[in-house]
Tab-separated table of C-alpha atoms and ligand atoms in Angstrom:
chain	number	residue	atom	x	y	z
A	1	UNK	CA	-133.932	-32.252	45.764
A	2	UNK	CA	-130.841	-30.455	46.363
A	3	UNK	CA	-131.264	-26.730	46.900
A	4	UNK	CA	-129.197	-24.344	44.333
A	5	UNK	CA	-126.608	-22.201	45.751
A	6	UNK	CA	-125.790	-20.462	43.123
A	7	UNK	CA	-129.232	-18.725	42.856
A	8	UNK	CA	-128.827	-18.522	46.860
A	9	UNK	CA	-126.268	-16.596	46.784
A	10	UNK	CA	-126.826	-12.941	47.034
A	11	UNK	CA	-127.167	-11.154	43.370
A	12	UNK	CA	-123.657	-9.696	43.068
A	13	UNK	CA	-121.871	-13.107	43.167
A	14	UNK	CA	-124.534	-15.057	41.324
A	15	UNK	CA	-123.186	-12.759	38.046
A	16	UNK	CA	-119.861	-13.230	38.663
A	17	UNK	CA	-117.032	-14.632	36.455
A	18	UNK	CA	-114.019	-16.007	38.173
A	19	UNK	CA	-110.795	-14.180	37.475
A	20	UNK	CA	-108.668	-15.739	34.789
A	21	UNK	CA	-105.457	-15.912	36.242
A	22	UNK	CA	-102.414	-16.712	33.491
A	23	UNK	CA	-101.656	-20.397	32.790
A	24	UNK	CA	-98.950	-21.983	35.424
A	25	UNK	CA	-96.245	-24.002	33.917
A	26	UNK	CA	-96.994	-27.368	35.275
A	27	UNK	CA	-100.524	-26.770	33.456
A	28	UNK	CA	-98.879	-26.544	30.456
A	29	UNK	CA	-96.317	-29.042	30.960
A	30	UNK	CA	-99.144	-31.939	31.648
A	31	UNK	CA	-100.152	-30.461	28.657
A	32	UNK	CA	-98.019	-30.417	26.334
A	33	UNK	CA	-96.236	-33.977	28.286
A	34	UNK	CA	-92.885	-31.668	28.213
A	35	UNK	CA	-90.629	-31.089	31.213
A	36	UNK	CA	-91.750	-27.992	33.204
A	37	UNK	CA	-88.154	-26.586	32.723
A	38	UNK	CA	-88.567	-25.970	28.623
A	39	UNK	CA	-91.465	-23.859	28.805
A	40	UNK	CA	-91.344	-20.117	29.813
A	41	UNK	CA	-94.356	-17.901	31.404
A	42	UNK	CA	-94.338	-14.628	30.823
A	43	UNK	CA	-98.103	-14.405	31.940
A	44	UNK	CA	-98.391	-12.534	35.193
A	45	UNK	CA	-96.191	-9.996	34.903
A	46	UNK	CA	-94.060	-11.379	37.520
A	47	UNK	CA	-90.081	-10.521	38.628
A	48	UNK	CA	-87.724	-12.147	36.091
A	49	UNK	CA	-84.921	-12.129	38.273
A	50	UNK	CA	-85.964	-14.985	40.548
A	51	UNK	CA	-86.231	-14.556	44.518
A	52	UNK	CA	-84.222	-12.172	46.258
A	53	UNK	CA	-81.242	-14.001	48.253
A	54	UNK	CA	-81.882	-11.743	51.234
A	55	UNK	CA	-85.760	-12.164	51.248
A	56	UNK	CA	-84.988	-15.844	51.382
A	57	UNK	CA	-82.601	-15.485	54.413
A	58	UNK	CA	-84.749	-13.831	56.025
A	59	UNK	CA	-87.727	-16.158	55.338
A	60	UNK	CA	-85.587	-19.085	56.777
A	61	UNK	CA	-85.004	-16.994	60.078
A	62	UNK	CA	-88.901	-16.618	60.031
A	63	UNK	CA	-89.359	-20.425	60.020
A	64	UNK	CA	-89.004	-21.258	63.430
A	65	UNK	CA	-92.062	-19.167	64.783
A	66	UNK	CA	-94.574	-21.044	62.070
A	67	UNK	CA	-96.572	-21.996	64.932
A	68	UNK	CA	-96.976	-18.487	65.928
A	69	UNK	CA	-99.733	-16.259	64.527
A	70	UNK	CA	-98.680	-13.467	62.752
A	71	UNK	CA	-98.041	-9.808	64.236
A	72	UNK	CA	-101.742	-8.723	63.063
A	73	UNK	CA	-101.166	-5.235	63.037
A	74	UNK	CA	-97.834	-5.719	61.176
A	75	UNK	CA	-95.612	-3.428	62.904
A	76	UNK	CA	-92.512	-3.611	61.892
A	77	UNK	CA	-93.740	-3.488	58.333
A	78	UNK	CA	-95.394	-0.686	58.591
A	79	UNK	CA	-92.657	1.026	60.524
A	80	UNK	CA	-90.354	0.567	58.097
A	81	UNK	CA	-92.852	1.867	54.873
A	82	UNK	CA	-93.617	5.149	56.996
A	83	UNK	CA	-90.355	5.322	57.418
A	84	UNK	CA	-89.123	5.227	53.859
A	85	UNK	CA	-91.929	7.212	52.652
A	86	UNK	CA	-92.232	9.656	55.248
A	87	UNK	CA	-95.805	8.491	56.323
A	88	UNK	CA	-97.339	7.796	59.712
A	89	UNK	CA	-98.049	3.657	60.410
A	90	UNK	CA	-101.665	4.374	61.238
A	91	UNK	CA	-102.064	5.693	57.090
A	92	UNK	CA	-100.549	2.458	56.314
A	93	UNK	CA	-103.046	-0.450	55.633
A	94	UNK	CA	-101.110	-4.152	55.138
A	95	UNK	CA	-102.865	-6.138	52.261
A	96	UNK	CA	-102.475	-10.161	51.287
A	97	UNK	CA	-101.368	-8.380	47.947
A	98	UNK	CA	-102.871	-5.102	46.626
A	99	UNK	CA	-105.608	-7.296	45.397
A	100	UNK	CA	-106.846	-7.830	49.072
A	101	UNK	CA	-106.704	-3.962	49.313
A	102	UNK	CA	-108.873	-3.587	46.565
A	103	UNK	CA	-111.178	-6.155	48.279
A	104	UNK	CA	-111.233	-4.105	51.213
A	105	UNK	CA	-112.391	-0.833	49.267
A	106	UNK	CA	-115.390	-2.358	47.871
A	107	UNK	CA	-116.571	-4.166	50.502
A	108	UNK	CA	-116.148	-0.668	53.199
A	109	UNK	CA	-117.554	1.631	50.120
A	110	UNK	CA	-119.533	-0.346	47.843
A	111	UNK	CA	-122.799	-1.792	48.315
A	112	UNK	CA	-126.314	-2.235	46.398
A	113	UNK	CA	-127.493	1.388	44.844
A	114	UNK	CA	-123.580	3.022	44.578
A	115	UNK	CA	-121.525	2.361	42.243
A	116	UNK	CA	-117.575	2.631	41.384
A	117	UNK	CA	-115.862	4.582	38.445
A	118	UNK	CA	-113.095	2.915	36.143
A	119	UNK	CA	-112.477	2.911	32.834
A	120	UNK	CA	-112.647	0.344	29.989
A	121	UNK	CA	-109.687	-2.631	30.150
A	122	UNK	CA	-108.952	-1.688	33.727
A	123	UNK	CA	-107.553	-4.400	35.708
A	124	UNK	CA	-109.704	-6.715	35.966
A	125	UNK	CA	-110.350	-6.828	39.998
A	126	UNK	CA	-112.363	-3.711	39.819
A	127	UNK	CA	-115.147	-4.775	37.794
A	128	UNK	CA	-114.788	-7.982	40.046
A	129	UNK	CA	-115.007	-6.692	43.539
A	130	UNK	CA	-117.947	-3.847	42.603
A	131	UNK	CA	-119.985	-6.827	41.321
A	132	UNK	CA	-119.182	-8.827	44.126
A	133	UNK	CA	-120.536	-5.939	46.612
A	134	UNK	CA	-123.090	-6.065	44.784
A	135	UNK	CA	-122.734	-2.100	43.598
A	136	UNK	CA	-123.029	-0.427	39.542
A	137	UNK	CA	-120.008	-0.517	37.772
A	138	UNK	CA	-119.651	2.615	35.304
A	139	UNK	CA	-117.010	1.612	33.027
A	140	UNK	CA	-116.090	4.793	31.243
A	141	UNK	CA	-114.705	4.261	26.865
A	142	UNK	CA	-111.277	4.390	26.862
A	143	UNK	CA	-108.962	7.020	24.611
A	144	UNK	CA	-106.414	5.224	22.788
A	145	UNK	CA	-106.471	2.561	25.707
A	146	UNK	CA	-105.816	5.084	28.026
A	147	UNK	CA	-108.032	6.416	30.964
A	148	UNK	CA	-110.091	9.578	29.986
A	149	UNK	CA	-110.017	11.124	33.168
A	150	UNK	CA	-112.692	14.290	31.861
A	151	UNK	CA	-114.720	11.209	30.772
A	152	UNK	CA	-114.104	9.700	34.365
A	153	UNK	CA	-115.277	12.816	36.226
A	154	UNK	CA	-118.421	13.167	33.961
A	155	UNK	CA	-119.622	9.409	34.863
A	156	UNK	CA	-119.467	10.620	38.598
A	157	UNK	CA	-122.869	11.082	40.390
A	158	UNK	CA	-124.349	11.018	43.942
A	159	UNK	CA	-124.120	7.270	44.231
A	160	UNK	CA	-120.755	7.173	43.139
A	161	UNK	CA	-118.684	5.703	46.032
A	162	UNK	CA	-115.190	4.850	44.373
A	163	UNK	CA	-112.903	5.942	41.747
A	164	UNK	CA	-110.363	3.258	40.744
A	165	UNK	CA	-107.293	4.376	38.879
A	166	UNK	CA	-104.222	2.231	37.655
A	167	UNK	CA	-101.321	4.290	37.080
A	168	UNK	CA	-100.069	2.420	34.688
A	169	UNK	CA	-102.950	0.792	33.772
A	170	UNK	CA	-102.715	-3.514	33.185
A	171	UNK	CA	-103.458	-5.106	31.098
A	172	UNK	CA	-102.884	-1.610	28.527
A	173	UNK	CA	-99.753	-0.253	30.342
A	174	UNK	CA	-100.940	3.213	29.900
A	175	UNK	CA	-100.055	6.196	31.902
A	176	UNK	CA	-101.072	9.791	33.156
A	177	UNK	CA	-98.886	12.174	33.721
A	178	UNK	CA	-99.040	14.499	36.873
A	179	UNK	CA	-100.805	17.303	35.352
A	180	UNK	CA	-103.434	14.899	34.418
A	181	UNK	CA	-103.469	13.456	37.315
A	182	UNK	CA	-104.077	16.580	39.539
A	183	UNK	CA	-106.172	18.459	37.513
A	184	UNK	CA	-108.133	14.944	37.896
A	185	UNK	CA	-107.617	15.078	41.835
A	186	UNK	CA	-108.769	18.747	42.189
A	187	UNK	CA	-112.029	18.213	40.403
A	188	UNK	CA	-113.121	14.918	41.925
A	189	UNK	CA	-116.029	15.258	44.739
A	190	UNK	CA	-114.214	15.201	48.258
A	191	UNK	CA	-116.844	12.640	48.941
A	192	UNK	CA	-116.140	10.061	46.323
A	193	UNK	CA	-112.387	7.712	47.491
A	194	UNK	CA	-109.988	7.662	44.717
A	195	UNK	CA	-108.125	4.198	44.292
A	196	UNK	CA	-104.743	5.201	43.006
A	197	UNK	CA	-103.695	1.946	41.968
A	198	UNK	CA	-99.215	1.823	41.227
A	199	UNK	CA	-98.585	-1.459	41.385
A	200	UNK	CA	-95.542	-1.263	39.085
A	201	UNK	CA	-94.354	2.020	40.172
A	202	UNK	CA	-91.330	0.768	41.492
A	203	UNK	CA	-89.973	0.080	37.865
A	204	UNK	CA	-90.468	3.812	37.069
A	205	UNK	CA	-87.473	6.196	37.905
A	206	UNK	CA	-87.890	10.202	38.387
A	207	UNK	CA	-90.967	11.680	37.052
A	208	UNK	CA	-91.374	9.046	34.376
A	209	UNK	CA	-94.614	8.834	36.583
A	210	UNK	CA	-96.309	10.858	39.356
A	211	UNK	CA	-95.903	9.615	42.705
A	212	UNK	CA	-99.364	9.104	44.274
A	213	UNK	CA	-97.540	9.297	48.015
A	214	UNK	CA	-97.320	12.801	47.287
A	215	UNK	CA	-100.573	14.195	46.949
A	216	UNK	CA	-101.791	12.208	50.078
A	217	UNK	CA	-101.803	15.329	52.097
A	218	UNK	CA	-103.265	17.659	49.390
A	219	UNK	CA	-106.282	15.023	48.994
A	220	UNK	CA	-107.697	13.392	52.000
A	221	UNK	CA	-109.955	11.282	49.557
A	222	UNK	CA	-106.869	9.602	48.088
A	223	UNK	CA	-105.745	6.393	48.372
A	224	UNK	CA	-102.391	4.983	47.036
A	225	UNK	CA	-102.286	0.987	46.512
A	226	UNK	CA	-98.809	-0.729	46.246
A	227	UNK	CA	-97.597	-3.932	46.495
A	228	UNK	CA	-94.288	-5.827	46.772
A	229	UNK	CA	-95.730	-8.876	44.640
A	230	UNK	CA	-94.459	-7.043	41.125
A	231	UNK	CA	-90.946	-5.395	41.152
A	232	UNK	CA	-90.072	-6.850	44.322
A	233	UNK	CA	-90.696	-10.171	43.267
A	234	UNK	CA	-93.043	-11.235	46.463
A	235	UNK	CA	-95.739	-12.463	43.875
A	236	UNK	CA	-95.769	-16.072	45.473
A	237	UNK	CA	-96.251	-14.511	49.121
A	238	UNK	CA	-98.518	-11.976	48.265
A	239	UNK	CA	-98.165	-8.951	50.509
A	240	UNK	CA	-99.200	-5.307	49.044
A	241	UNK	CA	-100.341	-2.018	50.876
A	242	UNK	CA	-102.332	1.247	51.087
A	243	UNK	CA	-101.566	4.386	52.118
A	244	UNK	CA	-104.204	6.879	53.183
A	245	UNK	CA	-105.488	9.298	55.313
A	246	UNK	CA	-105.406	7.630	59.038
A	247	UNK	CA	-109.531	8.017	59.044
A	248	UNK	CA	-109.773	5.358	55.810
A	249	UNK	CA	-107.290	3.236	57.202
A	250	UNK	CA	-109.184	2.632	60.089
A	251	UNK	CA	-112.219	1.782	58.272
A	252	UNK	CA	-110.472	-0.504	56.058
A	253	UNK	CA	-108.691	-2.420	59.392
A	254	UNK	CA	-112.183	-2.688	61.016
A	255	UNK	CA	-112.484	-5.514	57.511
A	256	UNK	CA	-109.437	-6.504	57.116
A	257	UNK	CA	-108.707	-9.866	58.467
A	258	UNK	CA	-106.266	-9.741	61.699
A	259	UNK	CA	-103.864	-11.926	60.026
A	260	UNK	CA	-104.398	-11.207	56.790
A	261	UNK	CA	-100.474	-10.700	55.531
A	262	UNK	CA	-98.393	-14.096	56.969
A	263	UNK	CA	-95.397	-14.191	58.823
A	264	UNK	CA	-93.028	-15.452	55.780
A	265	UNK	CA	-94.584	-12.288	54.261
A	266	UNK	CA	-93.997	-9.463	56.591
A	267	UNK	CA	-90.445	-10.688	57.124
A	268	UNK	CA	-89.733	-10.728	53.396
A	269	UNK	CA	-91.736	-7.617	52.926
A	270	UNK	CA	-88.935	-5.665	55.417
A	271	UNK	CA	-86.120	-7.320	53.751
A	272	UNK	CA	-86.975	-6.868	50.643
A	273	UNK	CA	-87.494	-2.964	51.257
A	274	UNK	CA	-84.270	-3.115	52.656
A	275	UNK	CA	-82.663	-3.983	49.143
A	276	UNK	CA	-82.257	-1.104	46.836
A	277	UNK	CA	-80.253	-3.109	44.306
A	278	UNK	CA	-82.541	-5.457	43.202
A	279	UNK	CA	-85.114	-3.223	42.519
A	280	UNK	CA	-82.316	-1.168	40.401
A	281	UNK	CA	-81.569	-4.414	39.088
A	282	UNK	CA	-84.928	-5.269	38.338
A	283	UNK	CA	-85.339	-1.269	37.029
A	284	UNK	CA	-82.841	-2.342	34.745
A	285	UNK	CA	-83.387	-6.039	33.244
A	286	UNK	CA	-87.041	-4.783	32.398
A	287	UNK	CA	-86.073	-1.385	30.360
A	288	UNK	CA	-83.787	-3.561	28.840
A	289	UNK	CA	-86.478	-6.204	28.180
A	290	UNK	CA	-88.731	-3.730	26.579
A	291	UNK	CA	-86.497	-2.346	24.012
A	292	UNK	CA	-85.668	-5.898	22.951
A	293	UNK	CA	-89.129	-6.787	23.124
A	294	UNK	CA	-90.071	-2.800	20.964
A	295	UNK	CA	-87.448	-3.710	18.549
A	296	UNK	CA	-88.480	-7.615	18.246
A	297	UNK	CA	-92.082	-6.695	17.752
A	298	UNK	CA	-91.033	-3.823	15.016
A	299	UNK	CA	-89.192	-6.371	12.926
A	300	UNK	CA	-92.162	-8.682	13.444
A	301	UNK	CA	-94.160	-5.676	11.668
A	302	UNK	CA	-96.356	-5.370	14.522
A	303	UNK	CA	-98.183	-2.766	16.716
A	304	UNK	CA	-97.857	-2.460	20.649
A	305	UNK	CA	-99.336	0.062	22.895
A	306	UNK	CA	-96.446	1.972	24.926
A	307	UNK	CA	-95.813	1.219	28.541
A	308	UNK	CA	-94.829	2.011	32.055
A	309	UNK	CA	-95.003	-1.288	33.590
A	310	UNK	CA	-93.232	-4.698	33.268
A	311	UNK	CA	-95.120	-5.651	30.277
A	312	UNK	CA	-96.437	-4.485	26.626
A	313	UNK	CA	-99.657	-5.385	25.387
A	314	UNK	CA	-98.887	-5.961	21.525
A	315	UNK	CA	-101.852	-5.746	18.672
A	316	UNK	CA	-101.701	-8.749	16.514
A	317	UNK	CA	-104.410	-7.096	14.095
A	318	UNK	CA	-106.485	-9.955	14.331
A	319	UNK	CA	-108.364	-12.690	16.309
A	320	UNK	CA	-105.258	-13.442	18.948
A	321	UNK	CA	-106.530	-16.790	20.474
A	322	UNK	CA	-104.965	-18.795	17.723
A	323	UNK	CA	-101.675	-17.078	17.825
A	324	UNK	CA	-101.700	-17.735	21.661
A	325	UNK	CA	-102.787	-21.243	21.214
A	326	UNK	CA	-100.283	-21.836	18.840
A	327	UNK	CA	-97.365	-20.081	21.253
A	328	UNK	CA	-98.606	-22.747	24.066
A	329	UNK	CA	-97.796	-25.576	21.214
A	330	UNK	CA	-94.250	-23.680	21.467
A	331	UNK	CA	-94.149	-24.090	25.300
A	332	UNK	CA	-94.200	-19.888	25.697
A	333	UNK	CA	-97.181	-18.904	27.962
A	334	UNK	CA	-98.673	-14.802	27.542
A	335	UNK	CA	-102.072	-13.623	28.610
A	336	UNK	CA	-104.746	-13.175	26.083
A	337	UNK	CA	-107.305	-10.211	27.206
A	338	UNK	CA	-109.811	-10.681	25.152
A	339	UNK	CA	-112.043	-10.481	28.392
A	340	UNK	CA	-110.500	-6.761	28.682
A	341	UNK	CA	-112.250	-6.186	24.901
A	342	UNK	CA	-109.210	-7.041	23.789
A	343	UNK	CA	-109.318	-9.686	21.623
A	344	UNK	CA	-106.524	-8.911	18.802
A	345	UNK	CA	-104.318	-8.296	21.640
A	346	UNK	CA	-101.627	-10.472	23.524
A	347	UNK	CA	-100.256	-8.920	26.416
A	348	UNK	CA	-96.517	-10.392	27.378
A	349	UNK	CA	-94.727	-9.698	30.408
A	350	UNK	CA	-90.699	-8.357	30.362
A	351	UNK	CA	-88.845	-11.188	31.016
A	352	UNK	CA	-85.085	-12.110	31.036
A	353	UNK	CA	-82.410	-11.789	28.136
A	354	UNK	CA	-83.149	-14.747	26.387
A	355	UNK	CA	-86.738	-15.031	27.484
A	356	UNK	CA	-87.957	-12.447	26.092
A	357	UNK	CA	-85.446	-14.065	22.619
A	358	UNK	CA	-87.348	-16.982	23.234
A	359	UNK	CA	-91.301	-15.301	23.183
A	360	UNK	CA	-89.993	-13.293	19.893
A	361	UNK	CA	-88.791	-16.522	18.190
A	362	UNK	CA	-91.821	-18.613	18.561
A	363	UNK	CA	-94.005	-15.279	17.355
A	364	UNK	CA	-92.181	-15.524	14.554
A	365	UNK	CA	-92.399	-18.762	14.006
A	366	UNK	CA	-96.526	-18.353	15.159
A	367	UNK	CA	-97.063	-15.892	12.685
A	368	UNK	CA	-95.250	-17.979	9.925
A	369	UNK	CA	-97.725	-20.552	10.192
B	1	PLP	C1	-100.774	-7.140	39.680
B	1	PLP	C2	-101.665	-5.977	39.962
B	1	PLP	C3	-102.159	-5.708	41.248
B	1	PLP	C4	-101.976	-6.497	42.469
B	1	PLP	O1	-101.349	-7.603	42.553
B	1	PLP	P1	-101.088	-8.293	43.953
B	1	PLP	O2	-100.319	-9.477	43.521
B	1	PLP	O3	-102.415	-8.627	44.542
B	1	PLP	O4	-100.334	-7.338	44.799
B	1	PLP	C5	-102.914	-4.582	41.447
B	1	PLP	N1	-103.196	-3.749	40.462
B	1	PLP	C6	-102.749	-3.950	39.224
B	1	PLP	C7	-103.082	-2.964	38.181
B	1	PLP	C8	-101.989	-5.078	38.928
B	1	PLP	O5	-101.584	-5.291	37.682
């Protein structure tokens, strides 16, 4: 008799559900036995425009040191985000995405008999990593699909640990403004780490949303995730960051694997900082995206929630599964988040001109059905 490993393993993993991630193309191509090229994804919220020309140059300069380790403590990358952002290096932790930096939260903070804040259809690697340390989750009700942050603060006790916040939220794309934010801030515990988690930030301009950077010196329990995997179209390499007080950095390094963000990935990290335009370009293609996508969705009669990221998450008013099964018949790949309680929602990523033309056509033709 074999032994069973899944009752070995220790009780926060044993409940665990994988994460869903959205369907790749060659998936779907098998699939369907179509060429890869005819279907579209607009699954992941990923960067329409395609790779950067300079992150690729400098990825081929990169390739001659493959046998190399990485610079673990990722200097130059971190040089160059203090730099931009006014920060020291040492408040700068380097993630393998923001996911890893979420990863490294839990498992510093979290741990049987605490438990972590968030609110209902959060992203979905908070409830993921809690679980996984093996702490509560308190999943506060949503309002209108938006965090309640009074709601937040209420569900906050001695064992509370964490706070996670996505500013905009995914899958929901809701946002809080700064007042909201703040008043939030100046109310939480000092002894409780707020996750302020803006991983599409970059496709904001102004004050369309509060910059979490900012309030780093006012709260020394804050923590600002970011990554260069959305707007900067690094998905593939996966590099994010925090920024925090120096004190939490250093407890998140003493985790953090030494080589936990790849050469290719630092190097294209720096580069792509170094390119303004395509982040105005990408700034641009996606608020052009979403009104084609608001006024698509209008004609189509139907209901979306509004958003500050790179993606709406639109209410079909009923059971979505068979609308999304029959938009994979059509070779057009979105995310159903029905596992965000969710379930009469699709949520579609902003994607090029006549991407987005294409999603909107097969809807129609979906809904026609
Ligand atoms: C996509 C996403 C992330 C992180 O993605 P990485 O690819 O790991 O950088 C973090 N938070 C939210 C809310 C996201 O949607």
């Amino acid at each position: 008799m074999s032994a069973d490993f899944l009752t070995l393993a220790v009780p926060g993993v044993q409940k665990l559900s994988p994460y869903v991630t959205g369907k790749p193309i060659d998936e779907l191509a098998r699939e369907l036995g179509i060429e890869p090229a005819r279907i579209i994804k607009l699954a992941s919220n990923e960067n329409p425009l395609g790779p950067n020309p300079r992150v690729l140059e400098a990825i081929r300069g990169e390739l001659s040191e493959l046998t190399r380790y990485p610079d673990g403590s990722g200097f130059r990358l971190k040089a160059k985000l203090a730099e931009r952002f006014g920060l020291k290096s040492e408040q700068i932790t380097l993630g393998n995405g923001s996911n890893d930096i979420i990863d490294l939260v839990a498992r510093c903070w979290l741990a049987p008999g605490r438990n972590a804040v968030f609110s209902a259809h959060a992203f979905a690697a908070y409830p993921l990593c809690t679980q996984a340390a093996g702490a509560e989750s308190r999943v506060v009700p949503a309002v209108d699909y938006g965090h309640d942050l009074d709601g937040m603060l209420e569900a906050i006790d001695e064992q509370t640990a964490v706070v996670f916040i996505a500013n905009p939220n995914n899958p929901t794309g809701t946002w809080l403004g700064a007042q909201a934010l703040e008043s939030f801030l100046d109310r939480v515990p000092e002894r409780v780490l707020v996750v302020l988690d803006e991983a599409y930030i970059e496709f904001t301009e102004g004050d369309e949303l509060p910059n979490g950077l900012n309030y780093l010196d006012r709260y020394p329990n804050l923590l600002v995730s970011r990554t260069l995997c959305k707007a900067y179209g690094l998905a593939g390499l996966r590099v994010g960051y925090s920024a925090s007080s120096p004190q939490i950095a250093d407890v998140l390094n003493r985790v953090r694997q030494p080589f936990n963000v790849n050469s290719l990935a630092l190097v294209a990290a720096c580069a792509a900082l170094d390119d303004e335009q395509y982040l105005a370009e990408g700034r641009r293609v996606n608020r052009a995206g979403m009104a084609q996508l608001e006024q698509g969705l209008a004609e189509l009669r139907l209901k979306w929630i509004p958003s500050r990221g790179n993606f709406l998450a639109v209410d079909l008013g009923r059971d979505a599964a068979p609308i999304n099964a029959g938009l994979l018949r059509e070779g057009v790949i979105v995310r159903p988040i029905a596992g965000y309680g969710m379930p009469t929602f699709l949520r579609v990523s902003i994607g090029t001109e006549q991407e987005n033309a294409r999603f909107l056509e097969a809807l129609r033709v979906v809904l026609d059905q």
